[in-house]
Amino acid sequence: MASSSIYKNFKYDVFLSFCGDDVRKTFVDHLYHALKQKNIHTYKDDEEINQGNWISDELMGSIEDSKLYIIVFSTNYASSSWCLDELVKIMNCHKTKDHTAYPVFYDVEPKEVRRQSGVVGEAFSKHENKNEETTEKWRKAMTDAANLAGWVLKNTDDGHEAKFIQKIVEGLSLELQSLHFGIDEKLVGMVTRMNDVLSALGTGCDDVRMIGIKGMGGGGKTSLARAVFDQISFQFEGASFVENVREISKDYLSGLKSLQKQILCDVLNEQGITVSSVYDGNNKMKRRICGKKVLLVLDDVDHVEQLEALAGETNWFKQGSRIIITTRDEQVLVAHGVKSIHNIKLLLDKEAICLFCRYAFGRVIPNLGYEELSQQVVHYAAGLPLTIKVLGSFLCGKSELEWIDALERLKTIPLKETLKKLELSYMDLEDDYKEIFLDVACILKGSPKDTAIRMLESCGFHARNGLRVLEQKSLITNHNGYLSMHDHIEEMGKNIIRRSHPDKPHKHSRLWIDNEIEHILANDLGTKSTRYIRFHMSKLSPEIMMKSLRKMKELRFLHVLWGFIDASTESDCSCPNFKFPNTLQYLHWHAYPFRSLPETFQANNLVALLMSNSKIVQLWEGGETKVLHKLRFLDLSYSKLRTLDLGLTPNIETVRLEGCADLVEVHFLAECLKLITVHLGFSMVRTLHLGSTPNLELLDLQGCPNLVELQMPRRSPNLRYLRLTDSMIKNLDIGLTPNLEELDLQNCNYLEELHMVGGCLEKLVYFDMSDCLRFNHFQFCIEDETLEVAPLAELKLIAEPLDGCSLHPNNNFPKFRFRCLYKENRPLLTTNIVKLISIGPCDCTNLDTLSRSICGLQLLRKLILEGGIQEVPKDLDKLEYLEKLEFSYTNIKHLPDNICMLKHLKYLHLRDCSLLEKLPKDLGELECLKELTLSSAKIKDLPDSICMLKHLESLKLVDCSLLEKLPKNLGQLECLKELTLSSAKIKDLPDSICKLKHLESLKLVDCWLLEKLPKDLGELECLNELTLSSAKINDLPDSICMLKHLESFKLKHCSTLEKLPKDLGELDCLKHLNLYSAKIKDLPDSICMLKHLVSLGLEKCLFLEKLPKDLGRLECLEKLDLRYCKLLQRIPDSICNMKRLKRLHLRYCVQLEKLPDELGRLESLRYLDLRSTCICHLPQSIFLLEVCITGEGAPLELYGPYCYIHVSNDDFERLGRPGKSQV
């Protein structure tokens, strides 16, 4: 831990203030040595004061020369005038920005110190005869110190001193680390990226953890690893940052030995360690490092052998150790068993402009006149930090004309320094993977991944493996199913192709630039070097193109994107007397203009033929058929095709013929063993016979109005989707389809019979037979039994994995959830469905009375009904297994008394039953009831028997506006966890509520007449959520500060509440505090002790005049809402210490004129609302943030430090100028 040189004029990191007689030789001695072990330079009077000096002078100087103070309050601390004078000096220094004090309550309570009561009061009483002014200073210093966030021994690890000291040391280390460690101002956007890595490292866990940082060259992996290392290395017993592992390891033996030696020397802090061999290095590392908690960074690793030599196994390291590995190749991490792998995130535009400006201008915004040029540079760099730094340094100090010239050059000549770094990953690839990479860079970028695989496999590559390798090496990415790569990697790939013949594109292996291709084809310059062509044909005629292809004798890949279809070209034009190269493996020509393929084309190598929207009428000229032994993918969708014979394509996998409006006939082989998908929708096909198709997954015949016959194979084991809408089929037998998920037979008006084998129902999730008007017979065969269901006209069923009904004893029939209890006044439910276990939710809007037959469903467990019903059957008690009963929006006035006999009922929900006037008086006999919910009911009180519900966990009484009181013995609900009361007329709560020892949530919403809370509310020891709104209370019981598990405390619209309990800071677990529209003038100072507070809402506290000075001690606070605090004049400077603050709302703080100067230290701040304040100047430090600022009238977006401003007459303009592309 560095010390004095790191920050302003401090000789010591920590000053210890304590009463020597109490703790000098015990607690303080242990604490002092623990701090020394962490290299924290600490002042302790008996160790540091030189002989011969006056102690008081030296002491006061040492206080001023210390950054942090630890005040150890013990029994006799307050009896020592020496200690108290020392404390006054410490608290005076603490009031400045440069010092921070922390209290430690050793064997006294914080409130004893704060109030000078108890043992502290007894000790302080020894100063009764002292000067009153002096004692008042001492009292104030003690009160102020006790209100600070600190540590209490008895509340930490059951009072274990060793663990207590460890917590203090860790806290101080983190505080000093945040001061010592400053991210290089040029490392823009590093904080967010660091936090992601730090979260994965989990430095507080006692395991050994390896994580990887993976990404393309120049992406910032090393910078990120270095920033993380610098921030957390002090937490470890040894640390080593090993750079350039790839480069140094090229000489395998000497390189790895030198790296092993570096790790040993760094971690053990020894020089002269020798390593004779890699094996020797392994043994020494295992033997000597295993006893130390280590942080190790291995930067730029490219082979797993390097990891085996430098971090072979987790058992080499002590528990708590962390190893960070950066690499371009994910497979290296996978092979070494690294589970946590993080992709480096490139810079956002706002981050990129900030970084570029720091290198180009030495400031955070562009110089006047360079705004647009800077944006062009950033656009070219595409978020790559390396390119941004190189170009920023290169353009620094150059004229505008030189900038323009440099940008023009970049359009044709890539940046050499960037390409050199990126090409390292390419050079490591196997030869076939290099070819795949070049194909993606030049031809396939932006293609769907599945399409690219098909293209590459057509050309003979093992595409899936190859693409995975490229992805692992950070050369490509898979973005939502599409192949992508960074612009500079694409540029690098294209440069590799061009540089062999820079001025002769016709000799390139791949052609992708339209004007170059048109020039080559128009001038008949084709050569056998060309293997891949992809271009948009807009000007060149098809005849010229076909003629020019003849010289490209090695052409394998041809992808023509037709720019326009000439209306003058007749659809029946004959194929010209030219031919495609017979080497073609992938032929994709959208809107192919000829009636057929050339007769001379020998397609022996063709794997993919894709000609959608073409004018093809027949596949081959003259109606010839050819063997296409390698053809796997065929797409002639939306073409003029009339017939197609696929009897000579044994390896066909995908057939797309949808939208072929003239297609009437298709023939398949008797055995299509590889066929996976068939699309024939919206064609005029009349019959289709499928033989053996064991791999068929999708058969789409939707919208085929002429289809009269479909012959399916007896078994289709992989078929998942079968769509046959709008056909003329009369009888359909789909055979055995065990994996069928979707069967769509909509509008099959002629369908009369459907035969299915029971096994096909197990995975069915969508079955639609709507508008099958003639259908009258539905047959399922289940284990030699037949179940017939008829009629099903106009019935749409969707199977769901929920409790439903079993219509067959063996449960092979799928379970359907009933959506309507009655349909067209005919019941769908009968007592014959004896195994029905769930009904609902059911819309009973047109139903007044629930049929008594429902009471015959003796196995029913869940009954959920909505709307209409006025009366519940009196025999409801026969549903003896009922567990959940829910009535919503019904007209029920009362429940039958025998409902209390439902011994298994767990959930009773009566929602929006606005006519319900009372509950059964014996409701307490529902011995299993866990939840009781009433909303919008007319009840005035609850039956006393409700207090007998020993298992009730949730009681919600919502919008019961006539409810006047709660049962007196409500505290007997010993299992109650949640109590919600809203819009009731109650004036107070029964005192017995304080006996609810398991209550976790208490919500009292819009109880306008409620005047007070029980004084012993603090006895609710498990309460973690307390909400109180629109009540008449003036104050809160002091006992509320005893709620040690309270996490959420919301007081909304309590407009008569004038003060908060003084000891509110003792709510140790509080995370959310909302005081919306309270009448308070200030907050208790103790609020600054709420270490875990995440959000503080003070919106519309119209009388709030000031905030506690030490509010910045709320180290976990993420949101501070001060909207409409119209009397607030100042934000305390300490707020700048809130490292986690993300949102700061100051709207309508109309007397607020300035922000703290160091607001830029709020590194997590993302949103700042300054509307309708008097603030007209932003502090310069705000340019360090990446924050959206909302000013008067319109948003100000801060891109790094680059402000886009939409308001006139606003002095914000002095801090940033609007660019041309204002947001």
PDB file of C-alpha atoms in Angstrom, residues 485-582:
ATOM      1  CA  MET A 485     -17.191  -8.929 -37.197  1.00  0.00           C
ATOM      2  CA  HIS A 486     -15.547  -5.663 -36.266  1.00  0.00           C
ATOM      3  CA  ASP A 487     -14.986  -3.294 -39.184  1.00  0.00           C
ATOM      4  CA  HIS A 488     -11.209  -3.395 -38.734  1.00  0.00           C
ATOM      5  CA  ILE A 489     -11.106  -7.191 -38.686  1.00  0.00           C
ATOM      6  CA  GLU A 490     -13.150  -7.172 -41.880  1.00  0.00           C
ATOM      7  CA  GLU A 491     -10.715  -4.635 -43.284  1.00  0.00           C
ATOM      8  CA  MET A 492      -7.802  -6.838 -42.264  1.00  0.00           C
ATOM      9  CA  GLY A 493      -9.306  -9.861 -44.068  1.00  0.00           C
ATOM     10  CA  LYS A 494      -9.963  -7.930 -47.246  1.00  0.00           C
ATOM     11  CA  ASN A 495      -6.472  -6.473 -47.130  1.00  0.00           C
ATOM     12  CA  ILE A 496      -5.013 -10.000 -47.023  1.00  0.00           C
ATOM     13  CA  ILE A 497      -6.820 -10.767 -50.308  1.00  0.00           C
ATOM     14  CA  ARG A 498      -5.887  -7.488 -51.987  1.00  0.00           C
ATOM     15  CA  ARG A 499      -2.232  -7.206 -51.068  1.00  0.00           C
ATOM     16  CA  SER A 500      -1.037 -10.110 -53.275  1.00  0.00           C
ATOM     17  CA  HIS A 501      -2.203  -8.232 -56.421  1.00  0.00           C
ATOM     18  CA  PRO A 502      -3.147  -4.730 -55.233  1.00  0.00           C
ATOM     19  CA  ASP A 503      -3.732  -3.356 -58.743  1.00  0.00           C
ATOM     20  CA  LYS A 504      -5.157  -6.491 -60.409  1.00  0.00           C
ATOM     21  CA  PRO A 505      -8.472  -7.396 -58.784  1.00  0.00           C
ATOM     22  CA  HIS A 506      -9.219  -9.967 -61.508  1.00  0.00           C
ATOM     23  CA  LYS A 507      -6.466 -12.101 -59.952  1.00  0.00           C
ATOM     24  CA  HIS A 508      -8.025 -12.020 -56.488  1.00  0.00           C
ATOM     25  CA  SER A 509      -9.554 -15.218 -55.134  1.00  0.00           C
ATOM     26  CA  ARG A 510     -12.605 -13.373 -53.863  1.00  0.00           C
ATOM     27  CA  LEU A 511     -14.512 -10.526 -55.482  1.00  0.00           C
ATOM     28  CA  TRP A 512     -16.986  -8.407 -53.496  1.00  0.00           C
ATOM     29  CA  ILE A 513     -16.685  -4.815 -54.792  1.00  0.00           C
ATOM     30  CA  ASP A 514     -19.488  -4.213 -57.297  1.00  0.00           C
ATOM     31  CA  ASN A 515     -17.689  -1.781 -59.623  1.00  0.00           C
ATOM     32  CA  GLU A 516     -14.599  -4.014 -59.775  1.00  0.00           C
ATOM     33  CA  ILE A 517     -16.720  -7.060 -60.583  1.00  0.00           C
ATOM     34  CA  GLU A 518     -18.666  -5.200 -63.272  1.00  0.00           C
ATOM     35  CA  HIS A 519     -15.395  -4.028 -64.842  1.00  0.00           C
ATOM     36  CA  ILE A 520     -13.975  -7.575 -64.859  1.00  0.00           C
ATOM     37  CA  LEU A 521     -17.129  -9.113 -66.336  1.00  0.00           C
ATOM     38  CA  ALA A 522     -17.775  -6.335 -68.861  1.00  0.00           C
ATOM     39  CA  ASN A 523     -14.210  -6.599 -70.162  1.00  0.00           C
ATOM     40  CA  ASP A 524     -14.068 -10.404 -70.055  1.00  0.00           C
ATOM     41  CA  LEU A 525     -11.087 -10.365 -67.641  1.00  0.00           C
ATOM     42  CA  GLY A 526     -12.099 -13.445 -65.676  1.00  0.00           C
ATOM     43  CA  THR A 527      -9.359 -15.861 -64.558  1.00  0.00           C
ATOM     44  CA  LYS A 528      -9.218 -19.215 -62.847  1.00  0.00           C
ATOM     45  CA  SER A 529      -7.924 -17.437 -59.723  1.00  0.00           C
ATOM     46  CA  THR A 530     -11.447 -16.325 -58.875  1.00  0.00           C
ATOM     47  CA  ARG A 531     -13.321 -18.761 -56.655  1.00  0.00           C
ATOM     48  CA  TYR A 532     -15.922 -16.534 -54.964  1.00  0.00           C
ATOM     49  CA  ILE A 533     -18.131 -13.763 -56.312  1.00  0.00           C
ATOM     50  CA  ARG A 534     -20.823 -11.823 -54.499  1.00  0.00           C
ATOM     51  CA  PHE A 535     -22.290  -8.670 -56.016  1.00  0.00           C
ATOM     52  CA  HIS A 536     -25.361  -6.601 -56.810  1.00  0.00           C
ATOM     53  CA  MET A 537     -26.038  -6.681 -60.509  1.00  0.00           C
ATOM     54  CA  SER A 538     -27.768  -3.487 -61.518  1.00  0.00           C
ATOM     55  CA  LYS A 539     -26.235  -2.243 -64.772  1.00  0.00           C
ATOM     56  CA  LEU A 540     -24.650  -5.332 -66.279  1.00  0.00           C
ATOM     57  CA  SER A 541     -26.862  -7.451 -68.524  1.00  0.00           C
ATOM     58  CA  PRO A 542     -27.338 -11.111 -67.583  1.00  0.00           C
ATOM     59  CA  GLU A 543     -26.073 -12.229 -71.010  1.00  0.00           C
ATOM     60  CA  ILE A 544     -22.750 -10.405 -70.626  1.00  0.00           C
ATOM     61  CA  MET A 545     -22.330 -11.806 -67.162  1.00  0.00           C
ATOM     62  CA  MET A 546     -23.045 -15.393 -68.248  1.00  0.00           C
ATOM     63  CA  LYS A 547     -20.599 -15.056 -71.118  1.00  0.00           C
ATOM     64  CA  SER A 548     -17.819 -13.706 -68.906  1.00  0.00           C
ATOM     65  CA  LEU A 549     -18.133 -16.478 -66.345  1.00  0.00           C
ATOM     66  CA  ARG A 550     -16.691 -19.045 -68.753  1.00  0.00           C
ATOM     67  CA  LYS A 551     -13.069 -18.084 -67.960  1.00  0.00           C
ATOM     68  CA  MET A 552     -13.580 -18.564 -64.227  1.00  0.00           C
ATOM     69  CA  LYS A 553     -12.985 -22.278 -64.404  1.00  0.00           C
ATOM     70  CA  GLU A 554     -12.454 -22.679 -60.637  1.00  0.00           C
ATOM     71  CA  LEU A 555     -15.487 -20.668 -59.540  1.00  0.00           C
ATOM     72  CA  ARG A 556     -17.163 -22.390 -56.604  1.00  0.00           C
ATOM     73  CA  PHE A 557     -19.357 -19.698 -55.124  1.00  0.00           C
ATOM     74  CA  LEU A 558     -21.654 -17.344 -57.044  1.00  0.00           C
ATOM     75  CA  HIS A 559     -24.093 -15.076 -55.244  1.00  0.00           C
ATOM     76  CA  VAL A 560     -25.916 -12.564 -57.432  1.00  0.00           C
ATOM     77  CA  LEU A 561     -28.194 -10.021 -55.796  1.00  0.00           C
ATOM     78  CA  TRP A 562     -30.348  -8.722 -58.627  1.00  0.00           C
ATOM     79  CA  GLY A 563     -30.616  -4.946 -58.293  1.00  0.00           C
ATOM     80  CA  PHE A 564     -33.777  -4.650 -60.357  1.00  0.00           C
ATOM     81  CA  ILE A 565     -36.029  -6.779 -62.528  1.00  0.00           C
ATOM     82  CA  ASP A 566     -36.416  -5.290 -65.954  1.00  0.00           C
ATOM     83  CA  ALA A 567     -40.115  -5.270 -66.815  1.00  0.00           C
ATOM     84  CA  SER A 568     -39.224  -5.486 -70.491  1.00  0.00           C
ATOM     85  CA  THR A 569     -37.626  -8.873 -69.983  1.00  0.00           C
ATOM     86  CA  GLU A 570     -40.315 -11.392 -70.827  1.00  0.00           C
ATOM     87  CA  SER A 571     -40.872 -14.200 -68.398  1.00  0.00           C
ATOM     88  CA  ASP A 572     -40.589 -16.847 -71.088  1.00  0.00           C
ATOM     89  CA  CYS A 573     -37.147 -15.795 -72.413  1.00  0.00           C
ATOM     90  CA  SER A 574     -35.037 -18.798 -73.240  1.00  0.00           C
ATOM     91  CA  CYS A 575     -31.822 -19.621 -71.517  1.00  0.00           C
ATOM     92  CA  PRO A 576     -28.855 -18.288 -73.527  1.00  0.00           C
ATOM     93  CA  ASN A 577     -26.337 -20.617 -75.011  1.00  0.00           C
ATOM     94  CA  PHE A 578     -23.873 -20.090 -72.182  1.00  0.00           C
ATOM     95  CA  LYS A 579     -23.012 -22.175 -69.206  1.00  0.00           C
ATOM     96  CA  PHE A 580     -22.165 -21.908 -65.583  1.00  0.00           C
ATOM     97  CA  PRO A 581     -18.738 -23.262 -64.548  1.00  0.00           C
ATOM     98  CA  ASN A 582     -19.167 -26.922 -63.652  1.00  0.00           C
TER      99      ASN A 582
END
